Short mmCIF file of C-alpha atoms in Angstrom, two decimals:
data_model
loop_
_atom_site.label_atom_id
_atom_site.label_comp_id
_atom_site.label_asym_id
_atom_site.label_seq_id
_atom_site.Cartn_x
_atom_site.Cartn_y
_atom_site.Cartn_z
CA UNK A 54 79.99 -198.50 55.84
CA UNK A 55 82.28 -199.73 53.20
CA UNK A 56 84.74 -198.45 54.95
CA UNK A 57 84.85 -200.33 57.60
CA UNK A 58 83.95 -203.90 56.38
CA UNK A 59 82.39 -204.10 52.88
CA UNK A 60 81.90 -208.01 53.22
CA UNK A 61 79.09 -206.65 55.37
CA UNK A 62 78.33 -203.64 53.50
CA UNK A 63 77.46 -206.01 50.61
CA UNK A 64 75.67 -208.48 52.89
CA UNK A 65 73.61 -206.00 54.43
CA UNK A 66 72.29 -204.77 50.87
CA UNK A 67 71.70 -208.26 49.35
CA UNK A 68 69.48 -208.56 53.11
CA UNK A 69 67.70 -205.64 52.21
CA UNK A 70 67.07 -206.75 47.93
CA UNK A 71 66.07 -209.88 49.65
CA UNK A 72 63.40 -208.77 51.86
CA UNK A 73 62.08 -206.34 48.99
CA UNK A 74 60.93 -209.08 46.37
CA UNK A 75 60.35 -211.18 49.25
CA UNK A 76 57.78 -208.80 50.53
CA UNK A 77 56.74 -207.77 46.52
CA UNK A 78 56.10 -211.52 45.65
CA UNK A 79 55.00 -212.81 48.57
CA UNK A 80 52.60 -210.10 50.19
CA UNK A 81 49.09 -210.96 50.28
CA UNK A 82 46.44 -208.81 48.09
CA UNK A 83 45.41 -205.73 50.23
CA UNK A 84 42.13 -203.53 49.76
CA UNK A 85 44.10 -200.24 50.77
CA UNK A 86 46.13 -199.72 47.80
CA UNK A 87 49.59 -200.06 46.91
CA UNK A 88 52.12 -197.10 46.73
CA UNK A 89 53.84 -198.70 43.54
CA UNK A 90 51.06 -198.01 41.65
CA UNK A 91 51.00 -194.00 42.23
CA UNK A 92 54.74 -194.30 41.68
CA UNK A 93 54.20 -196.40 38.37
CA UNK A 94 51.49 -194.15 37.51
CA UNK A 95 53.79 -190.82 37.94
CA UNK A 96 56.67 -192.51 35.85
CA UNK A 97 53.95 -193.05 32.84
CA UNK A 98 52.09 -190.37 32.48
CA UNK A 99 56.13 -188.60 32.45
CA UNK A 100 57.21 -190.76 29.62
CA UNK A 101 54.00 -190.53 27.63
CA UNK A 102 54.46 -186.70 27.92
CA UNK A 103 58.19 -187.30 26.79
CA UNK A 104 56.53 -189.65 23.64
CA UNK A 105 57.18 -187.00 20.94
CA UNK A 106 54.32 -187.62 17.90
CA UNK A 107 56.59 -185.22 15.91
CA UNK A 108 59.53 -187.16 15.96
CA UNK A 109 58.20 -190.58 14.99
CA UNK A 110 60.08 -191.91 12.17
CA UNK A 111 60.04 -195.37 9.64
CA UNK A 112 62.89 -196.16 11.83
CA UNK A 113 61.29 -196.80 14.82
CA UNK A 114 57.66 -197.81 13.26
CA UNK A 115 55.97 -200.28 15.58
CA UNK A 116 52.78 -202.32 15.01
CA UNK A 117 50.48 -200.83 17.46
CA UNK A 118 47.64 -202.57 16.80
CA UNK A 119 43.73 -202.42 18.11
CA UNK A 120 42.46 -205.78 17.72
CA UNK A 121 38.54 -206.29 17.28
CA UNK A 122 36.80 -209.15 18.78
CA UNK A 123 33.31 -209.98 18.46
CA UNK A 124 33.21 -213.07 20.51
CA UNK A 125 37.02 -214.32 22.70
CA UNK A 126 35.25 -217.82 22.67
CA UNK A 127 36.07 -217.74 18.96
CA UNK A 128 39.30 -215.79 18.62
CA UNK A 129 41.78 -216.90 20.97
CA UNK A 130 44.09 -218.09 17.82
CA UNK A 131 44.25 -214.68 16.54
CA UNK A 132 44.31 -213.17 19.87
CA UNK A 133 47.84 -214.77 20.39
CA UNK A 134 49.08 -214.52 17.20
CA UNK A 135 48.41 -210.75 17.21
CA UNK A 136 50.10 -210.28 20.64
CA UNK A 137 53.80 -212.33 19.26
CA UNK A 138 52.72 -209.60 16.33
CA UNK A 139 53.44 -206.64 18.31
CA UNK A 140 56.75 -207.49 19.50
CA UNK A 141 57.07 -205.01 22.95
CA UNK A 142 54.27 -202.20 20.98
CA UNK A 143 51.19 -201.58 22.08
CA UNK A 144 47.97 -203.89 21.81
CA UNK A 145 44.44 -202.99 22.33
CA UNK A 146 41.72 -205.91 22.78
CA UNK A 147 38.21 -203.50 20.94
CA UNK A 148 34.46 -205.40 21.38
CA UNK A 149 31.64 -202.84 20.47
CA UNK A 150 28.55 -203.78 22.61
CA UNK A 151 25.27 -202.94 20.36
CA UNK A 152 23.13 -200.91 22.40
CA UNK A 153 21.94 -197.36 23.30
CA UNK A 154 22.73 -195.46 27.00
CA UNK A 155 19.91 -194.14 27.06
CA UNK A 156 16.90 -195.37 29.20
CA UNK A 157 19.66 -197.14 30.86
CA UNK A 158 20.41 -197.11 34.66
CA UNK A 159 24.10 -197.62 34.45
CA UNK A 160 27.07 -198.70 31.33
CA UNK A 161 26.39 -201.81 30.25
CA UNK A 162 30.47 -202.65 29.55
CA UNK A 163 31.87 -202.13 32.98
CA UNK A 164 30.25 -205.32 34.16
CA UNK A 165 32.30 -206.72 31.58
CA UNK A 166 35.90 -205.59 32.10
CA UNK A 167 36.44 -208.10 34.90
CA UNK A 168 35.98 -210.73 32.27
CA UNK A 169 38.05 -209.40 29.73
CA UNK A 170 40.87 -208.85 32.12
CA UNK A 171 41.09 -212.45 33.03
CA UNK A 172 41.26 -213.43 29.79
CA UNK A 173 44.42 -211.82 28.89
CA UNK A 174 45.55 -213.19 32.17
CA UNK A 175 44.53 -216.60 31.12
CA UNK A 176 46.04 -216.15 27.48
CA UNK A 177 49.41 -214.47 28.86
CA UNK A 178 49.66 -211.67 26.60
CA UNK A 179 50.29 -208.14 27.27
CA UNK A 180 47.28 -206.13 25.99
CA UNK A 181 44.83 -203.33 27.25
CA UNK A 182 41.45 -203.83 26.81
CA UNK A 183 38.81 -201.21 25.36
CA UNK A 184 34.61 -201.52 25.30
CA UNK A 185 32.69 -198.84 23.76
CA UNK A 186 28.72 -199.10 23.29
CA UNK A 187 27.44 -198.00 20.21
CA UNK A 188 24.52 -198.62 17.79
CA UNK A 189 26.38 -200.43 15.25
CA UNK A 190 29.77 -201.74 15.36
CA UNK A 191 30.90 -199.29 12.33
CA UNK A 192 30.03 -196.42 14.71
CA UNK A 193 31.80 -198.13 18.16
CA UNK A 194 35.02 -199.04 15.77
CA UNK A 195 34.97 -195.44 14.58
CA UNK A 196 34.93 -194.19 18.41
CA UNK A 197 38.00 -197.28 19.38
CA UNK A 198 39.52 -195.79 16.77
CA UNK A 199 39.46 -192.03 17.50
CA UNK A 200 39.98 -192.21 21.30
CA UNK A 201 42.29 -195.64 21.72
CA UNK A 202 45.78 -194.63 23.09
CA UNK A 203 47.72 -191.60 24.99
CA UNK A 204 49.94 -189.25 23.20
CA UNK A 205 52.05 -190.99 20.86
CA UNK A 206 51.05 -194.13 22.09
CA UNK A 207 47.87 -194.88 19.25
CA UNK A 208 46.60 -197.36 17.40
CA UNK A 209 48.25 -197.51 13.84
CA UNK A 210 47.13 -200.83 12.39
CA UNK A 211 43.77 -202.28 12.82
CA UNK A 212 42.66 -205.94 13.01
CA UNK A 213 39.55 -207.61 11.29
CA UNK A 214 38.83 -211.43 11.15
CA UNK A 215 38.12 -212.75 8.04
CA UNK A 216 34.56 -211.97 6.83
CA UNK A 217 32.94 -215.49 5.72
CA UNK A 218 30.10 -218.20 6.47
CA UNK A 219 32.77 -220.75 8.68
CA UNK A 220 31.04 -221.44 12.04
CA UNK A 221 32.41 -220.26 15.05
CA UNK A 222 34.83 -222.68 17.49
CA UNK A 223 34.47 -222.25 21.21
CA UNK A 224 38.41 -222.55 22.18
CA UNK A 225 36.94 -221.71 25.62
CA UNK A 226 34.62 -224.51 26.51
CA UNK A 227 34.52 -226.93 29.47
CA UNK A 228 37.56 -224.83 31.04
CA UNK A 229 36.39 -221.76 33.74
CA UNK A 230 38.14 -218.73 34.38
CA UNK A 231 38.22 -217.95 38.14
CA UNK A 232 37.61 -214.07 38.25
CA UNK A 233 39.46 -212.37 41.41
CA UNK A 234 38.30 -208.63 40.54
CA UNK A 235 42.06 -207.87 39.88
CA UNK A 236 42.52 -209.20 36.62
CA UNK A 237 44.34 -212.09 37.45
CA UNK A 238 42.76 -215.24 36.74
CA UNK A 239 43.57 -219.06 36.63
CA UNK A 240 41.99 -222.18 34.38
CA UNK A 241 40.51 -224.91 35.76
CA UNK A 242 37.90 -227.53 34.79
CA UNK A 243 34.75 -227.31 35.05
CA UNK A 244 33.13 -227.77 38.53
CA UNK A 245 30.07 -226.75 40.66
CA UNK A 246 31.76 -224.77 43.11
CA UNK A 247 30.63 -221.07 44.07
CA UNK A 248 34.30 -219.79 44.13
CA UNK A 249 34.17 -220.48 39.85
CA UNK A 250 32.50 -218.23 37.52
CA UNK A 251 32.04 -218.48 33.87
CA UNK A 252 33.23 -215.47 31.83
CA UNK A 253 31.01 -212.87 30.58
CA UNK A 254 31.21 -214.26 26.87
CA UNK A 255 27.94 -215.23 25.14
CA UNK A 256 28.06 -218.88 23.28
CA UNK A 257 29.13 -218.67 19.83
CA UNK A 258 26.98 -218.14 16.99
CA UNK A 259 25.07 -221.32 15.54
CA UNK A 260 25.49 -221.18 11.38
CA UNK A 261 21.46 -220.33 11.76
CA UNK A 262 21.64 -216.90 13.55
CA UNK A 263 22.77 -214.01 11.22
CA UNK A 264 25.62 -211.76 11.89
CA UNK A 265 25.58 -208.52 13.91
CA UNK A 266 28.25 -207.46 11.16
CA UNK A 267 26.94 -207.47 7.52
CA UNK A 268 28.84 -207.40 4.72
CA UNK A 269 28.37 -203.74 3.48
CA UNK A 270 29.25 -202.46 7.62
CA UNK A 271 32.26 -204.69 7.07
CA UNK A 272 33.51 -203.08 3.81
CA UNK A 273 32.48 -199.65 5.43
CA UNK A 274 34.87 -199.76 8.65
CA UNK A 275 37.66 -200.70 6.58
CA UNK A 276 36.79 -197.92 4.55
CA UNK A 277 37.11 -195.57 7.48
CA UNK A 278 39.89 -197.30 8.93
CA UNK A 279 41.83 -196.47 5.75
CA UNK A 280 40.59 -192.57 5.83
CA UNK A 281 41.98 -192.18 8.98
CA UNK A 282 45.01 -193.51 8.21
CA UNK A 283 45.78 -196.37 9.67
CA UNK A 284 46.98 -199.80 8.09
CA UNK A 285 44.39 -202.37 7.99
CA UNK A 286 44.85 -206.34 8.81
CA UNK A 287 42.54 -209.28 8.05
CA UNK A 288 43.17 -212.48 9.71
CA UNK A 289 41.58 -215.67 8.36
CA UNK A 290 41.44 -219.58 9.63
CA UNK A 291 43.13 -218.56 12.88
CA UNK A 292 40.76 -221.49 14.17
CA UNK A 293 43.48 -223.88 13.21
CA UNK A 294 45.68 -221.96 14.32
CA UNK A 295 48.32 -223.93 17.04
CA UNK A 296 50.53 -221.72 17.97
CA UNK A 297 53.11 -224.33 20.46
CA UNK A 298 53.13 -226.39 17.67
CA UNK A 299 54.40 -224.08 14.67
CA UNK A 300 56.61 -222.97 17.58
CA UNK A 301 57.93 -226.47 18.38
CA UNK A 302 58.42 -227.78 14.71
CA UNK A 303 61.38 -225.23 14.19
CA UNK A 304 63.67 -226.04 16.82
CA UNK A 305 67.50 -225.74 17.00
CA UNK A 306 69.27 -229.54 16.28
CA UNK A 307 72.91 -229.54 16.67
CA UNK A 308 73.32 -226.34 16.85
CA UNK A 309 71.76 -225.80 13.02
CA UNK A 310 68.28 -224.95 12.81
CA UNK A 311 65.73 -227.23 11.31
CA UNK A 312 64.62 -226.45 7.77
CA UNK A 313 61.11 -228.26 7.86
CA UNK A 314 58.90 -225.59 10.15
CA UNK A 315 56.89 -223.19 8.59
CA UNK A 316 57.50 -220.57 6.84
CA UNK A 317 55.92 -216.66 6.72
CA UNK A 318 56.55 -214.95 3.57
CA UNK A 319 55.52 -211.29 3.47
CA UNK A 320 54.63 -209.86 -0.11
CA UNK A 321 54.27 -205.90 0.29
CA UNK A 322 52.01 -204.71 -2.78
CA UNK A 323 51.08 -201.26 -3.09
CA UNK A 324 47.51 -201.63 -4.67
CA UNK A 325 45.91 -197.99 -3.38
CA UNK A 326 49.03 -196.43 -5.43
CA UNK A 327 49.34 -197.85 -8.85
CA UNK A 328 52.28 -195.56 -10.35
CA UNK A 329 54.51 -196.37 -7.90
CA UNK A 330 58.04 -197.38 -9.19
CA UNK A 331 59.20 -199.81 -7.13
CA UNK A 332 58.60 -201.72 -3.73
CA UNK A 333 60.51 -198.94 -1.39
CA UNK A 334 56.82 -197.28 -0.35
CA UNK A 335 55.64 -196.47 3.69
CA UNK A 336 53.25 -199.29 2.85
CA UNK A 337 55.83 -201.54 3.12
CA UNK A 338 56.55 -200.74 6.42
CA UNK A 339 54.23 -202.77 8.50
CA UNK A 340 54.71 -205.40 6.02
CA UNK A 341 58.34 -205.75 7.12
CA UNK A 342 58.17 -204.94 10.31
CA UNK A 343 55.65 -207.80 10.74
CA UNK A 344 57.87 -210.50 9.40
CA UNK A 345 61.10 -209.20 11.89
CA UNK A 346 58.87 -209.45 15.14
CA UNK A 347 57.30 -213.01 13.72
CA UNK A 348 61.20 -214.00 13.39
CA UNK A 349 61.94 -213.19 16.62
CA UNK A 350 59.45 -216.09 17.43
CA UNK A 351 61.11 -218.56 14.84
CA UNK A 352 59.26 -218.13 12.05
CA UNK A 353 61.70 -217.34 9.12
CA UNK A 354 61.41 -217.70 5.49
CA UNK A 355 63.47 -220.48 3.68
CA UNK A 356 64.31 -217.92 0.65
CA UNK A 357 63.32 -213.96 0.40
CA UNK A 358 60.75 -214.42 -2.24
CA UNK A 359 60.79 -211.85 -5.29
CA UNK A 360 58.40 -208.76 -4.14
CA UNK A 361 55.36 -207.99 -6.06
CA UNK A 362 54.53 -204.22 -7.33
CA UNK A 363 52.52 -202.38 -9.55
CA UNK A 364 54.23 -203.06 -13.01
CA UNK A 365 56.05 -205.50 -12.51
CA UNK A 366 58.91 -207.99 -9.95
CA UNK A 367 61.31 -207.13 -8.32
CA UNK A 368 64.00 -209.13 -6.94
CA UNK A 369 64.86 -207.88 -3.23
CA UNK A 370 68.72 -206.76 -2.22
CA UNK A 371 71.20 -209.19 -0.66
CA UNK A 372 69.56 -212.03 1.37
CA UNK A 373 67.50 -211.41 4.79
CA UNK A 374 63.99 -213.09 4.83
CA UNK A 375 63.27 -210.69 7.98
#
C-alpha cells in the first residue's frame, strides 16, 4: 500500500484512528457489554501477575494508601488531598457499615456502591472503592486491611481523620449527584425531578449524637494498623481545606515562581525506634515520598528545614525541599 501511494496509505490510517475514538467517544452506553473491557481485564490480571512482591524496593516505594471514611458528606477535603497524595499509586476509598449478616436477606453494602462510585466521579479522582460489614469498625478496618489489593498491588499506608469533638461540615449539601448505575455521575442543583437522586450518605452527625468510633477503638486500629505493618496517617482540619485555592496562590509570574503560597514541610521522626543514629531510617520513606508527589502539585518548601531525630538535629544534605 505504501508502495504505491503513501499520501493515501497515511490518509487511509488517520480515516481509520478517526473513526476509532470517534466510535469510542461518541457511542452510546449499551447493555450488552463491551469487548474492551475483557481485553482490559486480560491485560491486568497479566501485569498484576508480573507485579513481583519480592522485588519491591525503597526505590520504587509508592503511597498506596486505603483511606477510611465514615461519612463523604464530611470528608471531601481529605478525600482530594489524599488522591494528589498518591501521585499515579493506588487509592482505596474503606467505610465499615456496623451491622451483622445474619438474619439478613441480602448485603447491606451493595446497595451502596452505586453511590460511592459517583462520588469519585463527581470528585475526579482515581480511587477504588471498598465496603465491608462488620460489628465494629476496628473489626471491618482489620478485614479492609487484610483483603484490600491484588498481588503486589496492597495497601501500605492507612488514613485516619483526626479524632476530636469539631462538628461535622456537609461539603455535599444542596448539590445532587445524578446516579446512572455506571459510576459516572454529574452535579447539579437541587430539583424535584425523578431523573435526580440523592446519594446514599446519611446527614452528618449533630455535636449531640455520640460517635460510632470511641476513643479506645480509635487508639486500637492504629494499634493494629501498625502490627501489620503498614504506615499510619492522621489528617486533621481538612474542613478548611481549599484545595484550587492553595493551588492558585503559587502560580508561575514571569517565568519565576511566586514565593508567597504555602508551604509543606515534612519532618520524618523516628519515635517507635529511639536508638536510631540518624534520620536515614525506612520510616522516612513515606515521609519523603509524600512531599515529592505534593510538589508535583506546587506545593514546595521555601527552605529544607533541619530534620528532627531521636538525640538530636540534623541538618539535611545539599538543598532539595522535595
Amino acid at each position: 500500500m505504501f508502495l504505491i501511494s503513501a499520501i493515501y496509505a497515511f490518509a487511509s490510517i488517520a480515516f481509520m484512528l478517526l473513526l476509532l475514538m470517534l466510535i469510542h467517544y461518541l457511542c452510546p452506553i449499551s447493555n450488552w457489554g463491551y469487548i474492551s473491557q475483557a481485553l482490559i481485564f486480560h491485560q491486568v490480571r497479566k501485569y498484576l501477575l508480573m507485579l513481583d512482591v519480592p522485588k519491591d524496593h525503597m526505590k520504587v516505594w509508592r503511597p498506596q494508601v486505603l483511606l477510611m471514611v465514615a461519612n463523604p458528606r464530611s470528608c471531601t477535603g481529605l478525600i482530594t488531598f489524599i488522591n494528589d497524595l498518591k501521585k499515579s499509586s493506588l487509592y482505596v476509598l474503606g467505610h465499615v457499615k456496623l451491622g451483622l449478616l445474619d438474619g439478613l436477606a441480602s448485603d447491606p453494602v451493595q446497595s451502596h456502591y452505586e453511590s460511592w462510585l459517583s462520588l469519585v466521579d463527581h470528585l475526579n479522582i482515581k480511587a477504588f472503592v471498598n465496603l465491608t460489614l462488620a460489628d465494629s469498625v476496628r473489626h471491618g478496618v482489620q478485614n479492609l486491611l487484610f483483603i484490600t489489593g491484588f498481588g503486589g498491588m496492597r495497601p501500605n499506608t492507612l488514613v485516619l481523620g483526626f479524632y476530636d469533638d469539631c462538628t461535622p461540615e456537609d461539603h455535599l449539601q444542596g448539590k445532587v449527584i445524578l446516579c446512572t448505575g455506571y459510576g459516572f455521575g454529574t452535579v447539579s442543583p437541587t430539583k424535584d425531578t425523578s431523573e435526580q437522586r440523592f446519594l446514599f450518605f446519611p446527614a452528618v452527625r449533630d455535636i449531640e449524637q455520640t460517635k460510632d468510633l470511641q476513643e479506645e477503638e480509635y487508639v486500637s486500629v492504629i494499634a493494629d494498623a501498625l502490627k501489620m505493618g503498614k504506615n499510619v496517617i492522621l489528617g486533621r482540619y481538612f474542613n478548611q481545606f481549599n484545595r484550587e485555592e492553595i493551588l492558585g496562590s503559587g502560580r508561575n509570574i514571569g517565568g519565576c515562581r511566586s514565593k508567597t503560597g504555602p508551604f509543606v514541610d515534612v519532618w520524618p521522626l523516628n519515635l517507635l525506634c529511639p536508638d536510631s543514629s540518624g534520620y536515614r531510617h525506612l520510616l522516612t520513606v513515606p515521609a519523603t515520598a509524600g512531599l515529592c508527589a505534593l510538589r508535583f502539585l506546587g506545593l514546595e518548601s521555601d527552605k529544607t528545614p533541619p530534620l528532627p531525630v531521636c538525640g538530636g538535629w540534623v541538618e539535611p544534605e545539599g538543598r532539595g525541599g522535595g
